Amino acid sequence: MERIGFAAGYDPTMTPRDLAAAFRQAEERGFEVGFFSETIELVRDSVTSLATIGLGTERMTLGCTQIVRLRTPLVMAQTLAALDELTGGRMMMAPGACTHTHAKRHGLHRADPARSLVEWVEAIRLILTGEEVSYHGEHVNFDGVKVSFTPTRTYVPLFIPATSRKGLEIAGRIGDGVLLNATCSPEYTANAIGIVREACEEAGRDWSTFQVWQIINTSVEDDHRKALDAVRWEVASKLDPIQLPFIVKPKKAVGEPWMREEDIPIFEEAWRRGGKQALIEAVPDDYVENLTASGTPDEVVARVQRYRDAGVQVPLLRPAAPHQVERILDLFAPK
């Protein structure tokens, strides 16, 4: 049986109750994983959403992204342990690097994204043991910390969400798996997995136990053009002034053939001229076709298979619109 997951979090129209209903449908159709993205665009937060989703599901593994430095390692570990207790041991988490763009967005001082990520992950794992622990690093320092309840599990999987070469290398060295970014082509994915595997093996770790998941923007309609237009907004969300600085160049450095640096001024001008709507209209069709799984049902199935062929073990399908949820679930329900 092919493994499959369902993802959400970028659509501001979906309330926590809407999310819970969609994830419940996914679970009923045999989807193994439910994943929520807590985004720099400030949509819903992961804790509220996962608590609601967790109470609405019974079996599927649940996870989310959380950017380190926005919460202390203690708060992240405490929350993760509480959610794991709430869901009966079904949680995982993907702690991501706090880029300089994230820091500016949240009013934080600049700090080395890679070093702080490693320290947060190490500290969270220590705290989750349930023992009294101390940690002293460049960015994380505490003494005698212990959660006052017994965690359901003393080891909860931590996947590293990564886009850049450095992030992919960190994932291979310290992650239980890697969470590859949305809005990436299968060509990028193959290159990224090669980087992760090399780092994993250089660290003396067993690649056969390492997990590779990827969020895939998915849009299915009977008409190819309609499918592209339905997901164009989400491709554009990766190209706005907030995300553009840490999206295009890092992906190009990994080998993304479908993003062009010469298009950056076009996107910047569109945003200045007309904001979000003008940017959506400026996104070329080939970006949408090559960075997502969009089109007719047969086209979408074939496209997702290309990500599997590149090495993705669990595609996490993120529908472009609420009306597509049921159709995508039916299309990819394990047989």
CSV table of C-alpha atoms in Angstrom, one decimal:
chain,number,residue,atom,x,y,z
A,1,MET,CA,0.0,0.0,0.0
A,2,GLU,CA,1.4,3.4,-1.0
A,3,ARG,CA,1.8,5.8,1.9
A,4,ILE,CA,0.0,9.1,1.6
A,5,GLY,CA,-0.7,12.1,3.7
A,6,PHE,CA,-3.0,15.2,3.8
A,7,ALA,CA,-1.8,18.7,4.4
A,8,ALA,CA,-3.4,22.1,5.2
A,9,GLY,CA,-2.6,25.4,6.8
A,10,TYR,CA,-2.2,28.0,4.1
A,11,ASP,CA,-5.9,28.6,3.2
A,12,PRO,CA,-7.1,31.5,5.5
A,13,THR,CA,-10.7,30.5,4.8
A,14,MET,CA,-10.4,27.2,6.6
A,15,THR,CA,-11.3,27.4,10.3
A,16,PRO,CA,-10.0,24.9,12.9
A,17,ARG,CA,-13.3,23.1,12.7
A,18,ASP,CA,-13.1,23.0,8.9
A,19,LEU,CA,-9.6,21.6,9.2
A,20,ALA,CA,-10.8,18.9,11.6
A,21,ALA,CA,-13.6,17.8,9.3
A,22,ALA,CA,-11.2,17.6,6.3
A,23,PHE,CA,-8.6,15.6,8.3
A,24,ARG,CA,-11.3,13.3,9.6
A,25,GLN,CA,-12.3,12.6,6.0
A,26,ALA,CA,-8.7,11.9,5.1
A,27,GLU,CA,-8.4,9.4,8.0
A,28,GLU,CA,-11.6,7.7,6.9
A,29,ARG,CA,-10.2,7.2,3.4
A,30,GLY,CA,-7.0,5.6,4.8
A,31,PHE,CA,-4.6,8.6,4.7
A,32,GLU,CA,-1.7,7.8,7.1
A,33,VAL,CA,-0.5,11.3,8.0
A,34,GLY,CA,-2.2,14.6,8.6
A,35,PHE,CA,0.1,17.6,8.5
A,36,PHE,CA,-0.5,21.3,9.4
A,37,SER,CA,1.7,24.2,8.2
A,38,GLU,CA,2.1,27.1,10.6
A,39,THR,CA,3.2,29.8,8.2
A,40,ILE,CA,5.0,33.1,8.1
A,41,GLU,CA,1.8,34.4,6.5
A,42,LEU,CA,0.1,34.3,10.0
A,43,VAL,CA,-2.8,32.1,9.2
A,44,ARG,CA,-3.9,29.7,11.9
A,45,ASP,CA,-1.5,28.6,14.7
A,46,SER,CA,-0.5,25.0,15.0
A,47,VAL,CA,-1.4,24.4,18.6
A,48,THR,CA,-5.1,25.4,18.2
A,49,SER,CA,-5.4,23.6,14.9
A,50,LEU,CA,-3.7,20.4,16.0
A,51,ALA,CA,-5.7,20.2,19.2
A,52,THR,CA,-8.9,20.5,17.2
A,53,ILE,CA,-7.7,18.0,14.5
A,54,GLY,CA,-6.5,15.6,17.2
A,55,LEU,CA,-9.8,15.5,18.9
A,56,GLY,CA,-11.5,14.9,15.5
A,57,THR,CA,-9.3,11.9,14.5
A,58,GLU,CA,-8.3,8.6,16.0
A,59,ARG,CA,-5.5,6.9,14.1
A,60,MET,CA,-3.5,9.1,11.7
A,61,THR,CA,-0.1,10.5,12.6
A,62,LEU,CA,-0.4,14.2,13.1
A,63,GLY,CA,2.3,16.8,12.7
A,64,CYS,CA,3.1,20.5,12.1
A,65,THR,CA,5.8,23.0,11.4
A,66,GLN,CA,6.9,25.3,14.1
A,67,ILE,CA,9.6,27.8,13.6
A,68,VAL,CA,12.2,27.8,16.4
A,69,ARG,CA,12.9,31.0,18.4
A,70,LEU,CA,9.2,32.0,18.2
A,71,ARG,CA,8.7,29.8,21.2
A,72,THR,CA,11.3,28.6,23.8
A,73,PRO,CA,12.5,25.0,23.6
A,74,LEU,CA,10.7,24.4,26.8
A,75,VAL,CA,7.4,25.7,25.5
A,76,MET,CA,7.8,23.7,22.3
A,77,ALA,CA,8.6,20.5,24.1
A,78,GLN,CA,5.8,21.1,26.7
A,79,THR,CA,3.3,21.7,24.0
A,80,LEU,CA,4.4,18.7,21.9
A,81,ALA,CA,4.2,16.4,24.9
A,82,ALA,CA,0.7,17.7,25.8
A,83,LEU,CA,-0.5,17.2,22.2
A,84,ASP,CA,1.0,13.8,22.1
A,85,GLU,CA,-0.9,12.9,25.3
A,86,LEU,CA,-4.1,14.4,23.8
A,87,THR,CA,-3.8,12.3,20.7
A,88,GLY,CA,-2.6,9.1,22.3
A,89,GLY,CA,0.9,9.2,21.0
A,90,ARG,CA,0.2,10.2,17.4
A,91,MET,CA,2.4,13.3,17.1
A,92,MET,CA,5.5,14.3,15.3
A,93,MET,CA,6.8,17.8,14.7
A,94,ALA,CA,8.9,19.7,12.2
A,95,PRO,CA,10.9,22.4,13.9
A,96,GLY,CA,12.2,24.8,11.2
A,97,ALA,CA,15.0,27.4,11.1
A,98,CYS,CA,14.2,31.0,12.1
A,99,THR,CA,15.5,32.9,9.1
A,100,HIS,CA,16.3,36.6,9.3
A,101,THR,CA,13.0,37.2,7.5
A,102,HIS,CA,11.2,35.3,10.3
A,103,ALA,CA,13.0,37.2,12.9
A,104,LYS,CA,12.2,40.6,11.4
A,105,ARG,CA,8.5,39.6,11.0
A,106,HIS,CA,8.3,38.7,14.7
A,107,GLY,CA,10.4,41.5,16.0
A,108,LEU,CA,13.3,39.3,17.2
A,109,HIS,CA,17.0,40.0,17.0
A,110,ARG,CA,19.0,38.3,14.3
A,111,ALA,CA,20.6,35.0,15.3
A,112,ASP,CA,22.3,32.3,13.2
A,113,PRO,CA,19.5,30.2,11.8
A,114,ALA,CA,21.4,27.0,11.5
A,115,ARG,CA,23.0,27.0,14.9
A,116,SER,CA,19.8,28.0,16.7
A,117,LEU,CA,17.9,25.3,14.9
A,118,VAL,CA,20.3,22.6,16.0
A,119,GLU,CA,20.3,23.8,19.6
A,120,TRP,CA,16.5,24.0,19.7
A,121,VAL,CA,16.2,20.4,18.4
A,122,GLU,CA,18.8,19.1,20.9
A,123,ALA,CA,17.1,20.9,23.8
A,124,ILE,CA,13.6,19.8,22.9
A,125,ARG,CA,14.7,16.1,22.7
A,126,LEU,CA,16.3,16.5,26.2
A,127,ILE,CA,13.2,18.0,27.7
A,128,LEU,CA,10.9,15.3,26.2
A,129,THR,CA,12.8,12.6,28.1
A,130,GLY,CA,10.8,13.7,31.2
A,131,GLU,CA,14.1,13.9,33.2
A,132,GLU,CA,15.5,17.0,34.8
A,133,VAL,CA,17.9,18.4,32.3
A,134,SER,CA,20.2,21.3,31.5
A,135,TYR,CA,21.5,22.7,28.3
A,136,HIS,CA,24.2,25.3,27.5
A,137,GLY,CA,24.7,26.5,24.0
A,138,GLU,CA,25.2,29.7,22.1
A,139,HIS,CA,21.4,30.5,21.8
A,140,VAL,CA,19.8,28.1,24.4
A,141,ASN,CA,20.7,28.1,28.1
A,142,PHE,CA,18.8,26.6,30.9
A,143,ASP,CA,19.4,24.6,34.1
A,144,GLY,CA,17.3,22.0,36.0
A,145,VAL,CA,14.3,21.9,33.6
A,146,LYS,CA,11.7,19.2,33.9
A,147,VAL,CA,8.1,19.0,32.8
A,148,SER,CA,5.8,18.1,35.7
A,149,PHE,CA,3.8,15.4,34.0
A,150,THR,CA,4.9,12.1,32.5
A,151,PRO,CA,5.1,12.3,28.7
A,152,THR,CA,3.2,9.6,26.8
A,153,ARG,CA,6.4,9.0,24.8
A,154,THR,CA,9.9,10.1,25.8
A,155,TYR,CA,10.9,10.3,22.1
A,156,VAL,CA,8.7,12.0,19.6
A,157,PRO,CA,9.9,12.1,15.9
A,158,LEU,CA,11.3,15.5,14.8
A,159,PHE,CA,11.6,16.0,11.1
A,160,ILE,CA,13.5,19.0,9.7
A,161,PRO,CA,11.7,21.2,7.2
A,162,ALA,CA,14.3,22.2,4.7
A,163,THR,CA,14.7,24.2,1.5
A,164,SER,CA,18.3,25.4,1.3
A,165,ARG,CA,21.4,23.2,1.0
A,166,LYS,CA,22.4,24.0,4.5
A,167,GLY,CA,19.0,23.1,5.9
A,168,LEU,CA,19.0,19.8,3.9
A,169,GLU,CA,22.4,18.9,5.3
A,170,ILE,CA,21.2,19.6,8.9
A,171,ALA,CA,18.1,17.4,8.2
A,172,GLY,CA,20.4,14.6,7.2
A,173,ARG,CA,22.6,15.0,10.3
A,174,ILE,CA,20.0,15.4,13.1
A,175,GLY,CA,16.5,14.8,11.8
A,176,ASP,CA,14.4,11.7,12.1
A,177,GLY,CA,13.3,12.7,8.6
A,178,VAL,CA,13.2,15.6,6.2
A,179,LEU,CA,10.1,17.6,5.3
A,180,LEU,CA,10.7,19.0,1.8
A,181,ASN,CA,9.0,22.3,1.0
A,182,ALA,CA,5.9,22.8,-1.1
A,183,THR,CA,6.2,24.6,-4.5
A,184,CYS,CA,9.1,22.5,-5.7
A,185,SER,CA,9.6,20.4,-8.8
A,186,PRO,CA,10.4,16.7,-8.8
A,187,GLU,CA,13.8,17.7,-10.2
A,188,TYR,CA,14.5,19.8,-7.2
A,189,THR,CA,13.2,17.0,-5.0
A,190,ALA,CA,15.7,14.5,-6.4
A,191,ASN,CA,18.6,16.9,-5.9
A,192,ALA,CA,17.5,17.7,-2.4
A,193,ILE,CA,17.2,14.1,-1.4
A,194,GLY,CA,20.7,13.4,-2.7
A,195,ILE,CA,22.0,16.2,-0.4
A,196,VAL,CA,20.1,14.8,2.6
A,197,ARG,CA,21.3,11.3,2.0
A,198,GLU,CA,24.9,12.3,1.7
A,199,ALA,CA,24.8,14.3,4.9
A,200,CYS,CA,23.0,11.4,6.7
A,201,GLU,CA,25.6,8.8,5.6
A,202,GLU,CA,28.5,11.1,6.4
A,203,ALA,CA,27.1,11.4,9.9
A,204,GLY,CA,27.2,7.6,10.2
A,205,ARG,CA,23.5,7.3,10.3
A,206,ASP,CA,21.3,4.6,8.7
A,207,TRP,CA,19.7,6.0,5.6
A,208,SER,CA,17.3,3.0,5.4
A,209,THR,CA,15.5,4.3,8.6
A,210,PHE,CA,15.4,7.9,7.4
A,211,GLN,CA,12.0,9.3,6.4
A,212,VAL,CA,11.4,11.6,3.3
A,213,TRP,CA,8.1,13.5,3.3
A,214,GLN,CA,7.1,16.4,1.1
A,215,ILE,CA,4.2,18.8,1.0
A,216,ILE,CA,2.8,18.9,-2.6
A,217,ASN,CA,0.5,21.7,-3.7
A,218,THR,CA,-2.3,19.8,-5.4
A,219,SER,CA,-5.1,21.1,-7.6
A,220,VAL,CA,-7.5,18.8,-9.5
A,221,GLU,CA,-10.3,19.9,-11.9
A,222,ASP,CA,-11.7,18.4,-15.1
A,223,ASP,CA,-10.2,21.4,-17.0
A,224,HIS,CA,-6.4,21.8,-16.9
A,225,ARG,CA,-6.6,25.6,-17.0
A,226,LYS,CA,-9.1,25.8,-14.2
A,227,ALA,CA,-6.8,23.6,-12.1
A,228,LEU,CA,-3.8,25.9,-12.7
A,229,ASP,CA,-5.8,29.0,-11.8
A,230,ALA,CA,-7.1,27.4,-8.6
A,231,VAL,CA,-3.6,26.9,-7.2
A,232,ARG,CA,-1.9,29.9,-8.7
A,233,TRP,CA,-2.6,31.9,-5.5
A,234,GLU,CA,-0.5,29.5,-3.4
A,235,VAL,CA,2.5,29.6,-5.8
A,236,ALA,CA,2.2,33.4,-5.6
A,237,SER,CA,2.3,33.2,-1.8
A,238,LYS,CA,5.8,31.8,-2.1
A,239,LEU,CA,6.9,34.8,-4.2
A,240,ASP,CA,5.6,37.7,-2.2
A,241,PRO,CA,7.9,40.1,-0.4
A,242,ILE,CA,7.8,38.1,2.8
A,243,GLN,CA,8.9,34.7,1.4
A,244,LEU,CA,10.8,35.7,-1.8
A,245,PRO,CA,14.1,36.4,0.0
A,246,PHE,CA,14.4,32.8,1.3
A,247,ILE,CA,12.7,30.9,-1.5
A,248,VAL,CA,14.0,31.4,-5.1
A,249,LYS,CA,17.8,31.6,-4.6
A,250,PRO,CA,18.1,28.8,-2.1
A,251,LYS,CA,16.0,26.5,-4.3
A,252,LYS,CA,18.1,27.5,-7.4
A,253,ALA,CA,21.2,26.6,-5.4
A,254,VAL,CA,19.8,23.1,-4.9
A,255,GLY,CA,19.0,22.7,-8.6
A,256,GLU,CA,15.4,24.0,-9.0
A,257,PRO,CA,15.1,24.4,-12.8
A,258,TRP,CA,11.7,26.0,-12.8
A,259,MET,CA,12.3,29.2,-10.8
A,260,ARG,CA,14.2,31.9,-12.6
A,261,GLU,CA,16.1,34.7,-10.8
A,262,GLU,CA,15.4,37.0,-13.7
A,263,ASP,CA,11.7,36.8,-12.8
A,264,ILE,CA,12.2,38.3,-9.4
A,265,PRO,CA,11.9,41.9,-10.6
A,266,ILE,CA,8.7,41.0,-12.4
A,267,PHE,CA,7.2,39.6,-9.2
A,268,GLU,CA,8.4,42.6,-7.1
A,269,GLU,CA,7.0,45.1,-9.6
A,270,ALA,CA,3.6,43.2,-9.7
A,271,TRP,CA,3.4,43.4,-5.9
A,272,ARG,CA,4.2,47.1,-5.8
A,273,ARG,CA,1.7,47.8,-8.6
A,274,GLY,CA,-1.3,45.7,-7.3
A,275,GLY,CA,-0.4,43.6,-4.3
A,276,LYS,CA,-1.5,40.0,-4.0
A,277,GLN,CA,-3.9,39.9,-6.9
A,278,ALA,CA,-1.3,41.4,-9.4
A,279,LEU,CA,1.3,39.0,-8.2
A,280,ILE,CA,-1.1,36.0,-8.7
A,281,GLU,CA,-1.7,37.2,-12.3
A,282,ALA,CA,2.1,37.6,-12.9
A,283,VAL,CA,2.8,33.9,-12.0
A,284,PRO,CA,3.5,32.1,-15.3
A,285,ASP,CA,1.7,28.8,-16.2
A,286,ASP,CA,5.0,26.9,-16.3
A,287,TYR,CA,5.7,27.8,-12.6
A,288,VAL,CA,2.3,26.3,-11.7
A,289,GLU,CA,2.6,23.3,-13.9
A,290,ASN,CA,6.1,22.4,-12.8
A,291,LEU,CA,6.1,23.3,-9.1
A,292,THR,CA,2.8,21.7,-8.2
A,293,ALA,CA,0.7,18.6,-9.0
A,294,SER,CA,-2.2,20.3,-10.9
A,295,GLY,CA,-4.4,19.4,-13.8
A,296,THR,CA,-7.0,16.8,-14.6
A,297,PRO,CA,-7.3,13.7,-12.4
A,298,ASP,CA,-5.0,11.6,-14.6
A,299,GLU,CA,-2.4,14.5,-14.8
A,300,VAL,CA,-2.4,14.9,-11.0
A,301,VAL,CA,-1.9,11.2,-10.3
A,302,ALA,CA,1.0,11.1,-12.8
A,303,ARG,CA,2.5,14.2,-11.3
A,304,VAL,CA,2.4,12.9,-7.7
A,305,GLN,CA,4.0,9.7,-9.0
A,306,ARG,CA,7.0,11.7,-10.2
A,307,TYR,CA,7.6,12.9,-6.7
A,308,ARG,CA,7.5,9.3,-5.5
A,309,ASP,CA,9.9,8.3,-8.2
A,310,ALA,CA,12.3,11.1,-7.0
A,311,GLY,CA,12.4,9.5,-3.6
A,312,VAL,CA,9.5,10.9,-1.6
A,313,GLN,CA,8.1,8.2,0.7
A,314,VAL,CA,5.0,10.1,1.9
A,315,PRO,CA,3.5,12.8,-0.3
A,316,LEU,CA,1.5,15.2,1.8
A,317,LEU,CA,-1.1,16.6,-0.6
A,318,ARG,CA,-2.3,20.1,0.1
A,319,PRO,CA,-5.5,20.9,-1.8
A,320,ALA,CA,-5.7,24.3,-3.6
A,321,ALA,CA,-9.3,24.9,-2.5
A,322,PRO,CA,-11.8,23.5,0.0
A,323,HIS,CA,-14.1,22.2,-2.8
A,324,GLN,CA,-11.2,20.0,-4.0
A,325,VAL,CA,-10.7,18.2,-0.7
A,326,GLU,CA,-13.1,15.3,-1.2
A,327,ARG,CA,-12.1,14.7,-4.8
A,328,ILE,CA,-8.4,14.6,-3.9
A,329,LEU,CA,-9.1,12.3,-1.0
A,330,ASP,CA,-11.1,9.9,-3.3
A,331,LEU,CA,-8.4,10.1,-6.0
A,332,PHE,CA,-5.6,9.1,-3.7
A,333,ALA,CA,-7.3,6.9,-1.1
A,334,PRO,CA,-5.2,3.8,-0.6
A,335,LYS,CA,-6.7,0.8,-2.4
